[in-house]
PDB file of C-alpha atoms in Angstrom:
ATOM      1  CA  UNK A  74       2.568  -5.399  12.007  1.00 43.00           C
ATOM      2  CA  UNK A  75       5.299  -3.186  10.574  1.00 44.00           C
ATOM      3  CA  UNK A  76       8.876  -3.857  11.583  1.00 45.00           C
ATOM      4  CA  UNK A  77      10.677  -0.568  12.062  1.00 42.00           C
ATOM      5  CA  UNK A  78      14.185  -1.985  12.063  1.00 40.00           C
ATOM      6  CA  UNK A  79      16.393  -1.237   9.096  1.00 39.00           C
ATOM      7  CA  UNK A  80      16.569  -4.172   6.717  1.00 38.00           C
ATOM      8  CA  UNK A  81      19.891  -5.854   7.240  1.00 39.00           C
ATOM      9  CA  UNK A  82      21.124  -9.373   7.972  1.00 36.00           C
ATOM     10  CA  UNK A  83      21.901  -8.249  11.526  1.00 31.00           C
ATOM     11  CA  UNK A  84      18.797  -6.212  12.298  1.00 37.00           C
ATOM     12  CA  UNK A  85      17.160  -8.960  14.328  1.00 33.00           C
ATOM     13  CA  UNK A  86      20.257  -9.599  16.419  1.00 31.00           C
ATOM     14  CA  UNK A  87      21.022  -6.132  17.673  1.00 29.00           C
ATOM     15  CA  UNK A  88      20.308  -2.514  16.792  1.00 33.00           C
ATOM     16  CA  UNK A  89      23.767  -1.449  17.929  1.00 32.00           C
ATOM     17  CA  UNK A  90      25.753  -3.044  15.125  1.00 31.00           C
ATOM     18  CA  UNK A  91      26.779  -0.858  12.237  1.00 39.00           C
ATOM     19  CA  UNK A  92      24.451  -1.168   9.242  1.00 41.00           C
ATOM     20  CA  UNK A  93      26.276  -2.903   6.386  1.00 44.00           C
ATOM     21  CA  UNK A  94      26.929  -1.149   3.101  1.00 49.00           C
ATOM     22  CA  UNK A  95      24.860  -3.359   0.795  1.00 46.00           C
ATOM     23  CA  UNK A  96      26.656  -2.061  -2.296  1.00 50.00           C
ATOM     24  CA  UNK A  97      29.778  -3.849  -1.123  1.00 50.00           C
ATOM     25  CA  UNK A  98      28.114  -7.252  -1.116  1.00 46.00           C
ATOM     26  CA  UNK A  99      27.176  -9.221  -4.192  1.00 49.00           C
ATOM     27  CA  UNK A 100      24.166 -10.596  -2.315  1.00 49.00           C
ATOM     28  CA  UNK A 101      22.913  -7.044  -1.951  1.00 53.00           C
ATOM     29  CA  UNK A 102      22.498  -6.955  -5.714  1.00 58.00           C
ATOM     30  CA  UNK A 103      21.345 -10.511  -6.313  1.00 61.00           C
ATOM     31  CA  UNK A 104      18.812 -10.565  -3.488  1.00 76.00           C
ATOM     32  CA  UNK A 105      17.763  -6.945  -3.881  1.00 86.00           C
ATOM     33  CA  UNK A 106      18.761  -5.917  -0.368  1.00 88.00           C
ATOM     34  CA  UNK A 107      20.277  -2.680  -1.636  1.00 89.00           C
ATOM     35  CA  UNK A 108      16.962  -1.660  -3.186  1.00 94.00           C
ATOM     36  CA  UNK A 109      15.147  -1.515   0.125  1.00 94.00           C
ATOM     37  CA  UNK A 110      17.766  -0.973   2.826  1.00 89.00           C
ATOM     38  CA  UNK A 111      15.722   1.814   4.428  1.00 92.00           C
ATOM     39  CA  UNK A 112      12.273   0.307   3.933  1.00 95.00           C
ATOM     40  CA  UNK A 113       9.886  -0.585   6.718  1.00 96.00           C
ATOM     41  CA  UNK A 114       9.050  -4.280   6.680  1.00 96.00           C
ATOM     42  CA  UNK A 115       5.685  -5.899   7.185  1.00 96.00           C
ATOM     43  CA  UNK A 116       4.238  -9.310   7.837  1.00 96.00           C
ATOM     44  CA  UNK A 117       5.763 -12.634   8.767  1.00 95.00           C
ATOM     45  CA  UNK A 118       8.282 -12.564   5.930  1.00 96.00           C
ATOM     46  CA  UNK A 119       9.448  -8.950   6.138  1.00 96.00           C
ATOM     47  CA  UNK A 120       7.950  -7.636   2.908  1.00 97.00           C
ATOM     48  CA  UNK A 121       9.114  -4.037   2.214  1.00 97.00           C
ATOM     49  CA  UNK A 122       6.331  -1.466   2.556  1.00 98.00           C
ATOM     50  CA  UNK A 123       5.415   0.670  -0.443  1.00 98.00           C
ATOM     51  CA  UNK A 124       3.155   3.705  -0.505  1.00 98.00           C
ATOM     52  CA  UNK A 125      -0.389   3.671  -1.832  1.00 98.00           C
ATOM     53  CA  UNK A 126      -1.034   5.432  -5.135  1.00 98.00           C
ATOM     54  CA  UNK A 127      -3.463   8.309  -4.634  1.00 97.00           C
ATOM     55  CA  UNK A 128      -2.937  10.184  -7.902  1.00 96.00           C
ATOM     56  CA  UNK A 129      -5.102  10.328 -10.985  1.00 95.00           C
ATOM     57  CA  UNK A 130      -5.681   7.082 -12.870  1.00 95.00           C
ATOM     58  CA  UNK A 131      -4.743   7.372 -16.574  1.00 94.00           C
ATOM     59  CA  UNK A 132      -7.197   6.333 -19.282  1.00 91.00           C
ATOM     60  CA  UNK A 133      -4.531   4.286 -21.048  1.00 92.00           C
ATOM     61  CA  UNK A 134      -1.894   1.835 -19.893  1.00 94.00           C
ATOM     62  CA  UNK A 135       0.979   0.195 -21.744  1.00 93.00           C
ATOM     63  CA  UNK A 136       3.389  -2.538 -20.709  1.00 92.00           C
ATOM     64  CA  UNK A 137       7.000  -2.184 -19.581  1.00 92.00           C
ATOM     65  CA  UNK A 138       8.203  -3.603 -22.885  1.00 90.00           C
ATOM     66  CA  UNK A 139       6.139  -1.081 -24.858  1.00 91.00           C
ATOM     67  CA  UNK A 140       7.385   1.909 -22.880  1.00 91.00           C
ATOM     68  CA  UNK A 141      10.409   2.519 -25.122  1.00 87.00           C
ATOM     69  CA  UNK A 142       8.265   2.840 -28.252  1.00 89.00           C
ATOM     70  CA  UNK A 143       5.727   5.509 -27.288  1.00 90.00           C
ATOM     71  CA  UNK A 144       5.826   9.264 -26.799  1.00 89.00           C
ATOM     72  CA  UNK A 145       2.530   9.696 -24.963  1.00 90.00           C
ATOM     73  CA  UNK A 146       3.797   9.936 -21.415  1.00 95.00           C
ATOM     74  CA  UNK A 147       0.358  10.743 -19.996  1.00 95.00           C
ATOM     75  CA  UNK A 148      -0.455   7.031 -19.967  1.00 94.00           C
ATOM     76  CA  UNK A 149       0.391   4.589 -17.217  1.00 96.00           C
ATOM     77  CA  UNK A 150       2.624   1.534 -17.400  1.00 96.00           C
ATOM     78  CA  UNK A 151       1.659  -1.932 -16.161  1.00 95.00           C
ATOM     79  CA  UNK A 152       4.171  -4.603 -15.242  1.00 92.00           C
ATOM     80  CA  UNK A 153       2.267  -7.586 -16.617  1.00 91.00           C
ATOM     81  CA  UNK A 154       5.089  -8.675 -18.900  1.00 87.00           C
ATOM     82  CA  UNK A 155       7.005 -11.927 -18.906  1.00 89.00           C
ATOM     83  CA  UNK A 156       9.352 -12.400 -15.980  1.00 92.00           C
ATOM     84  CA  UNK A 157      12.255 -12.172 -18.449  1.00 93.00           C
ATOM     85  CA  UNK A 158      11.391  -8.526 -19.097  1.00 92.00           C
ATOM     86  CA  UNK A 159      11.143  -7.798 -15.375  1.00 94.00           C
ATOM     87  CA  UNK A 160      14.499  -9.501 -14.782  1.00 94.00           C
ATOM     88  CA  UNK A 161      16.155  -6.868 -16.977  1.00 93.00           C
ATOM     89  CA  UNK A 162      14.773  -4.119 -14.758  1.00 94.00           C
ATOM     90  CA  UNK A 163      15.742  -6.050 -11.633  1.00 94.00           C
ATOM     91  CA  UNK A 164      19.323  -6.529 -12.795  1.00 93.00           C
ATOM     92  CA  UNK A 165      19.817  -2.947 -13.974  1.00 93.00           C
ATOM     93  CA  UNK A 166      17.134  -0.612 -12.571  1.00 94.00           C
ATOM     94  CA  UNK A 167      19.208   2.514 -13.107  1.00 94.00           C
ATOM     95  CA  UNK A 168      19.019   1.928 -16.852  1.00 95.00           C
ATOM     96  CA  UNK A 169      15.220   1.688 -16.903  1.00 95.00           C
ATOM     97  CA  UNK A 170      14.127   4.074 -14.148  1.00 96.00           C
ATOM     98  CA  UNK A 171      14.772   7.174 -16.329  1.00 96.00           C
ATOM     99  CA  UNK A 172      12.539   5.641 -19.013  1.00 95.00           C
ATOM    100  CA  UNK A 173       9.735   4.681 -16.653  1.00 97.00           C
ATOM    101  CA  UNK A 174       9.862   7.964 -14.745  1.00 97.00           C
ATOM    102  CA  UNK A 175       8.483   9.783 -17.803  1.00 96.00           C
ATOM    103  CA  UNK A 176       5.065   8.220 -17.380  1.00 97.00           C
ATOM    104  CA  UNK A 177       2.070   9.214 -15.280  1.00 97.00           C
ATOM    105  CA  UNK A 178       2.385   6.137 -13.084  1.00 97.00           C
ATOM    106  CA  UNK A 179       4.127   2.775 -13.213  1.00 98.00           C
ATOM    107  CA  UNK A 180       2.821  -0.550 -11.968  1.00 97.00           C
ATOM    108  CA  UNK A 181       4.650  -2.284  -9.159  1.00 98.00           C
ATOM    109  CA  UNK A 182       6.751  -5.110 -10.661  1.00 97.00           C
ATOM    110  CA  UNK A 183       4.808  -8.353 -10.903  1.00 96.00           C
ATOM    111  CA  UNK A 184       7.147 -11.316 -10.770  1.00 96.00           C
ATOM    112  CA  UNK A 185       4.810 -14.280 -11.076  1.00 94.00           C
ATOM    113  CA  UNK A 186       2.911 -15.950  -8.251  1.00 95.00           C
ATOM    114  CA  UNK A 187       1.720 -19.027 -10.106  1.00 92.00           C
ATOM    115  CA  UNK A 188      -0.334 -21.810  -8.585  1.00 91.00           C
ATOM    116  CA  UNK A 189       2.237 -24.404  -9.647  1.00 92.00           C
ATOM    117  CA  UNK A 190       5.184 -22.510  -8.120  1.00 95.00           C
ATOM    118  CA  UNK A 191       6.596 -23.705  -4.777  1.00 96.00           C
ATOM    119  CA  UNK A 192       5.585 -21.377  -1.949  1.00 96.00           C
ATOM    120  CA  UNK A 193       9.221 -20.403  -1.380  1.00 96.00           C
ATOM    121  CA  UNK A 194       9.434 -18.941  -4.896  1.00 96.00           C
ATOM    122  CA  UNK A 195       6.154 -17.078  -4.458  1.00 97.00           C
ATOM    123  CA  UNK A 196       7.408 -15.517  -1.227  1.00 97.00           C
ATOM    124  CA  UNK A 197      10.719 -14.568  -2.868  1.00 96.00           C
ATOM    125  CA  UNK A 198       8.922 -13.004  -5.832  1.00 97.00           C
ATOM    126  CA  UNK A 199       6.663 -11.027  -3.494  1.00 98.00           C
ATOM    127  CA  UNK A 200       9.752  -9.653  -1.779  1.00 97.00           C
ATOM    128  CA  UNK A 201      11.352  -8.779  -5.102  1.00 96.00           C
ATOM    129  CA  UNK A 202       8.217  -7.005  -6.318  1.00 97.00           C
ATOM    130  CA  UNK A 203       8.185  -4.778  -3.254  1.00 98.00           C
ATOM    131  CA  UNK A 204      11.937  -4.235  -3.035  1.00 97.00           C
ATOM    132  CA  UNK A 205      12.080  -2.946  -6.602  1.00 97.00           C
ATOM    133  CA  UNK A 206       8.862  -0.948  -6.239  1.00 98.00           C
ATOM    134  CA  UNK A 207      10.286   0.712  -3.126  1.00 98.00           C
ATOM    135  CA  UNK A 208      13.441   1.633  -5.040  1.00 97.00           C
ATOM    136  CA  UNK A 209      11.316   3.085  -7.830  1.00 98.00           C
ATOM    137  CA  UNK A 210       9.335   5.195  -5.379  1.00 98.00           C
ATOM    138  CA  UNK A 211      12.526   6.435  -3.764  1.00 97.00           C
ATOM    139  CA  UNK A 212      13.718   7.391  -7.257  1.00 97.00           C
ATOM    140  CA  UNK A 213      10.666   9.573  -7.824  1.00 97.00           C
ATOM    141  CA  UNK A 214       8.420   7.222  -9.818  1.00 98.00           C
ATOM    142  CA  UNK A 215       4.691   7.245  -9.056  1.00 98.00           C
ATOM    143  CA  UNK A 216       4.198   3.539  -8.418  1.00 98.00           C
ATOM    144  CA  UNK A 217       0.699   2.069  -8.542  1.00 98.00           C
ATOM    145  CA  UNK A 218       0.523  -1.200  -6.564  1.00 98.00           C
ATOM    146  CA  UNK A 219      -0.027  -4.383  -8.567  1.00 98.00           C
ATOM    147  CA  UNK A 220      -2.157  -6.938  -6.753  1.00 98.00           C
ATOM    148  CA  UNK A 221      -1.458 -10.619  -7.371  1.00 96.00           C
ATOM    149  CA  UNK A 222      -2.022 -13.914  -5.586  1.00 97.00           C
ATOM    150  CA  UNK A 223      -2.186 -17.636  -6.299  1.00 96.00           C
ATOM    151  CA  UNK A 224      -4.040 -20.014  -3.977  1.00 95.00           C
ATOM    152  CA  UNK A 225      -5.522 -19.121  -0.613  1.00 97.00           C
ATOM    153  CA  UNK A 226      -2.199 -20.104   1.009  1.00 97.00           C
ATOM    154  CA  UNK A 227      -0.554 -17.084  -0.637  1.00 98.00           C
ATOM    155  CA  UNK A 228      -2.748 -14.725   1.417  1.00 98.00           C
ATOM    156  CA  UNK A 229      -0.209 -15.214   4.214  1.00 97.00           C
ATOM    157  CA  UNK A 230       2.171 -12.861   2.406  1.00 98.00           C
ATOM    158  CA  UNK A 231       0.894 -11.586  -0.953  1.00 98.00           C
ATOM    159  CA  UNK A 232      -1.015  -8.611   0.481  1.00 98.00           C
ATOM    160  CA  UNK A 233       1.721  -7.579   2.920  1.00 98.00           C
ATOM    161  CA  UNK A 234       3.702  -4.414   2.246  1.00 98.00           C
ATOM    162  CA  UNK A 235       0.722  -2.408   0.988  1.00 98.00           C
ATOM    163  CA  UNK A 236      -0.968   0.578   2.554  1.00 98.00           C
ATOM    164  CA  UNK A 237      -4.759   0.606   2.522  1.00 97.00           C
ATOM    165  CA  UNK A 238      -6.723   2.654   0.024  1.00 98.00           C
ATOM    166  CA  UNK A 239      -5.619   4.374  -3.147  1.00 98.00           C
ATOM    167  CA  UNK A 240      -5.664   2.847  -6.614  1.00 98.00           C
ATOM    168  CA  UNK A 241      -4.379  -0.624  -7.478  1.00 98.00           C
ATOM    169  CA  UNK A 242      -4.017  -2.538 -10.731  1.00 97.00           C
ATOM    170  CA  UNK A 243      -4.977  -6.184 -11.250  1.00 97.00           C
ATOM    171  CA  UNK A 244      -4.385  -8.351 -14.308  1.00 94.00           C
ATOM    172  CA  UNK A 245      -7.149 -10.680 -15.485  1.00 92.00           C
ATOM    173  CA  UNK A 246      -4.972 -12.173 -18.240  1.00 89.00           C
ATOM    174  CA  UNK A 247      -5.053 -15.952 -18.017  1.00 82.00           C
ATOM    175  CA  UNK A 248      -7.391 -16.008 -15.021  1.00 83.00           C
ATOM    176  CA  UNK A 249     -10.772 -16.473 -16.674  1.00 78.00           C
ATOM    177  CA  UNK A 250     -10.092 -19.371 -19.040  1.00 77.00           C
ATOM    178  CA  UNK A 251     -11.220 -22.226 -16.808  1.00 84.00           C
ATOM    179  CA  UNK A 252     -13.310 -22.779 -13.699  1.00 87.00           C
ATOM    180  CA  UNK A 253     -10.340 -23.415 -11.390  1.00 89.00           C
ATOM    181  CA  UNK A 254      -8.484 -20.257 -12.388  1.00 88.00           C
ATOM    182  CA  UNK A 255     -11.681 -18.252 -12.226  1.00 90.00           C
ATOM    183  CA  UNK A 256     -12.366 -19.512  -8.709  1.00 93.00           C
ATOM    184  CA  UNK A 257      -8.906 -18.607  -7.391  1.00 95.00           C
ATOM    185  CA  UNK A 258      -9.070 -15.208  -9.067  1.00 94.00           C
ATOM    186  CA  UNK A 259     -12.398 -14.403  -7.441  1.00 95.00           C
ATOM    187  CA  UNK A 260     -11.329 -15.634  -4.003  1.00 96.00           C
ATOM    188  CA  UNK A 261      -8.133 -13.582  -4.139  1.00 97.00           C
ATOM    189  CA  UNK A 262      -9.904 -10.520  -5.466  1.00 97.00           C
ATOM    190  CA  UNK A 263     -12.421 -10.595  -2.632  1.00 97.00           C
ATOM    191  CA  UNK A 264      -9.621 -11.082  -0.094  1.00 98.00           C
ATOM    192  CA  UNK A 265      -7.741  -8.147  -1.623  1.00 98.00           C
ATOM    193  CA  UNK A 266     -10.792  -5.919  -1.188  1.00 98.00           C
ATOM    194  CA  UNK A 267     -10.998  -6.872   2.496  1.00 97.00           C
ATOM    195  CA  UNK A 268      -7.320  -6.335   3.279  1.00 97.00           C
ATOM    196  CA  UNK A 269      -6.406  -3.390   1.041  1.00 98.00           C
ATOM    197  CA  UNK A 270      -9.801  -1.677   0.619  1.00 97.00           C
ATOM    198  CA  UNK A 271      -8.704   0.166  -2.551  1.00 98.00           C
ATOM    199  CA  UNK A 272     -10.579   3.253  -3.706  1.00 97.00           C
ATOM    200  CA  UNK A 273     -10.069   2.314  -7.379  1.00 97.00           C
ATOM    201  CA  UNK A 274      -9.254  -0.987  -9.090  1.00 97.00           C
ATOM    202  CA  UNK A 275      -7.794  -0.954 -12.602  1.00 96.00           C
ATOM    203  CA  UNK A 276      -8.539  -4.266 -14.337  1.00 95.00           C
ATOM    204  CA  UNK A 277      -6.028  -4.896 -17.088  1.00 94.00           C
ATOM    205  CA  UNK A 278      -7.126  -7.545 -19.559  1.00 89.00           C
ATOM    206  CA  UNK A 279     -10.275  -9.434 -20.396  1.00 83.00           C
ATOM    207  CA  UNK A 280     -13.454  -8.887 -18.390  1.00 87.00           C
ATOM    208  CA  UNK A 281     -16.294 -11.311 -19.100  1.00 85.00           C
ATOM    209  CA  UNK A 282     -19.913 -11.170 -18.046  1.00 86.00           C
ATOM    210  CA  UNK A 283     -19.366 -13.672 -15.241  1.00 86.00           C
ATOM    211  CA  UNK A 284     -16.741 -11.413 -13.657  1.00 89.00           C
ATOM    212  CA  UNK A 285     -18.908  -8.330 -14.029  1.00 89.00           C
ATOM    213  CA  UNK A 286     -21.744 -10.072 -12.188  1.00 90.00           C
ATOM    214  CA  UNK A 287     -19.809 -10.584  -8.956  1.00 92.00           C
ATOM    215  CA  UNK A 288     -17.850  -7.316  -8.896  1.00 93.00           C
ATOM    216  CA  UNK A 289     -19.208  -5.139  -6.056  1.00 93.00           C
ATOM    217  CA  UNK A 290     -21.411  -2.461  -7.564  1.00 89.00           C
ATOM    218  CA  UNK A 291     -20.044   0.205  -5.241  1.00 91.00           C
ATOM    219  CA  UNK A 292     -16.447  -0.499  -6.289  1.00 94.00           C
ATOM    220  CA  UNK A 293     -14.864   2.026  -8.668  1.00 95.00           C
ATOM    221  CA  UNK A 294     -13.491  -0.159 -11.458  1.00 94.00           C
ATOM    222  CA  UNK A 295     -11.554   0.951 -14.550  1.00 93.00           C
ATOM    223  CA  UNK A 296     -11.216  -1.647 -17.316  1.00 90.00           C
ATOM    224  CA  UNK A 297      -8.192  -1.409 -19.615  1.00 86.00           C
ATOM    225  CA  UNK A 298      -8.251  -3.495 -22.797  1.00 75.00           C
ATOM    226  CA  UNK A 299      -4.938  -5.079 -23.771  1.00 69.00           C
ATOM    227  CA  UNK A 300      -6.013  -6.461 -27.163  1.00 51.00           C
ATOM    228  CA  UNK A 301      -4.011  -3.995 -29.229  1.00 48.00           C
ATOM    229  CA  UNK A 302      -0.808  -5.178 -27.554  1.00 47.00           C
ATOM    230  CA  UNK A 303      -1.682  -8.801 -28.272  1.00 51.00           C
ATOM    231  CA  UNK A 304      -2.339  -7.923 -31.909  1.00 47.00           C
ATOM    232  CA  UNK A 305       0.967  -6.042 -32.144  1.00 44.00           C
ATOM    233  CA  UNK A 306       2.924  -9.010 -30.831  1.00 44.00           C
ATOM    234  CA  UNK A 307       1.015 -11.403 -33.092  1.00 50.00           C
ATOM    235  CA  UNK A 308       2.186  -9.419 -36.103  1.00 43.00           C
ATOM    236  CA  UNK A 309       5.786  -9.426 -34.972  1.00 45.00           C
ATOM    237  CA  UNK A 310       6.064  -6.038 -33.256  1.00 44.00           C
ATOM    238  CA  UNK A 311       8.469  -6.284 -30.354  1.00 49.00           C
ATOM    239  CA  UNK A 312       9.533  -3.769 -27.778  1.00 50.00           C
ATOM    240  CA  UNK A 313      13.189  -3.039 -27.177  1.00 55.00           C
ATOM    241  CA  UNK A 314      12.928  -2.923 -23.404  1.00 66.00           C
TER     242      UNK A 314
END
């Protein structure tokens, strides 16, 4: 259910109070409230809604940290970087939005939802992903939703804030190395298909034969290899993002 109230600390108390100016409050920066002050909220935890991506899906994708070193702006950008890279965007989005806006589409930020993380951190990271993605969309960036989850408990919030349909991007990096990770990836992927019903899924990373066997045949899947970025980092090439 979408909450139509403006996002503010007082929104649940009364609609008659004046909406605070989030730029005046330090918490508006730290917590990201200023990024999504006009967003509709969804789910139990008030995750900001972002629009589905219904544009063309590029043939190539690069990472946030690689985006300062290329001139081919027809490619897309995925957010599957370390959280340290994403923190730079979070802390100073106005510096990076002009860079990212050059590209065909940009993946929704993907602050980690790791199995070992406390649920409170996973919920907070889900909020941050959507708050920043909403700000990017409001700034004119074509944001493609990034789907992520951890255990089945995360389904309570990790799919909130997304419209149905359109194209989404999913990272397989680190999910296929062992039976436990593989199981949680498959369970979450199947749940994502039920709740979001995407028209296209971009798989960024490794795709093994086991994964190919259970992917629905009718699903439009685009596989993007990330090996060249791994090779670049192995040989000491670093982005300046």
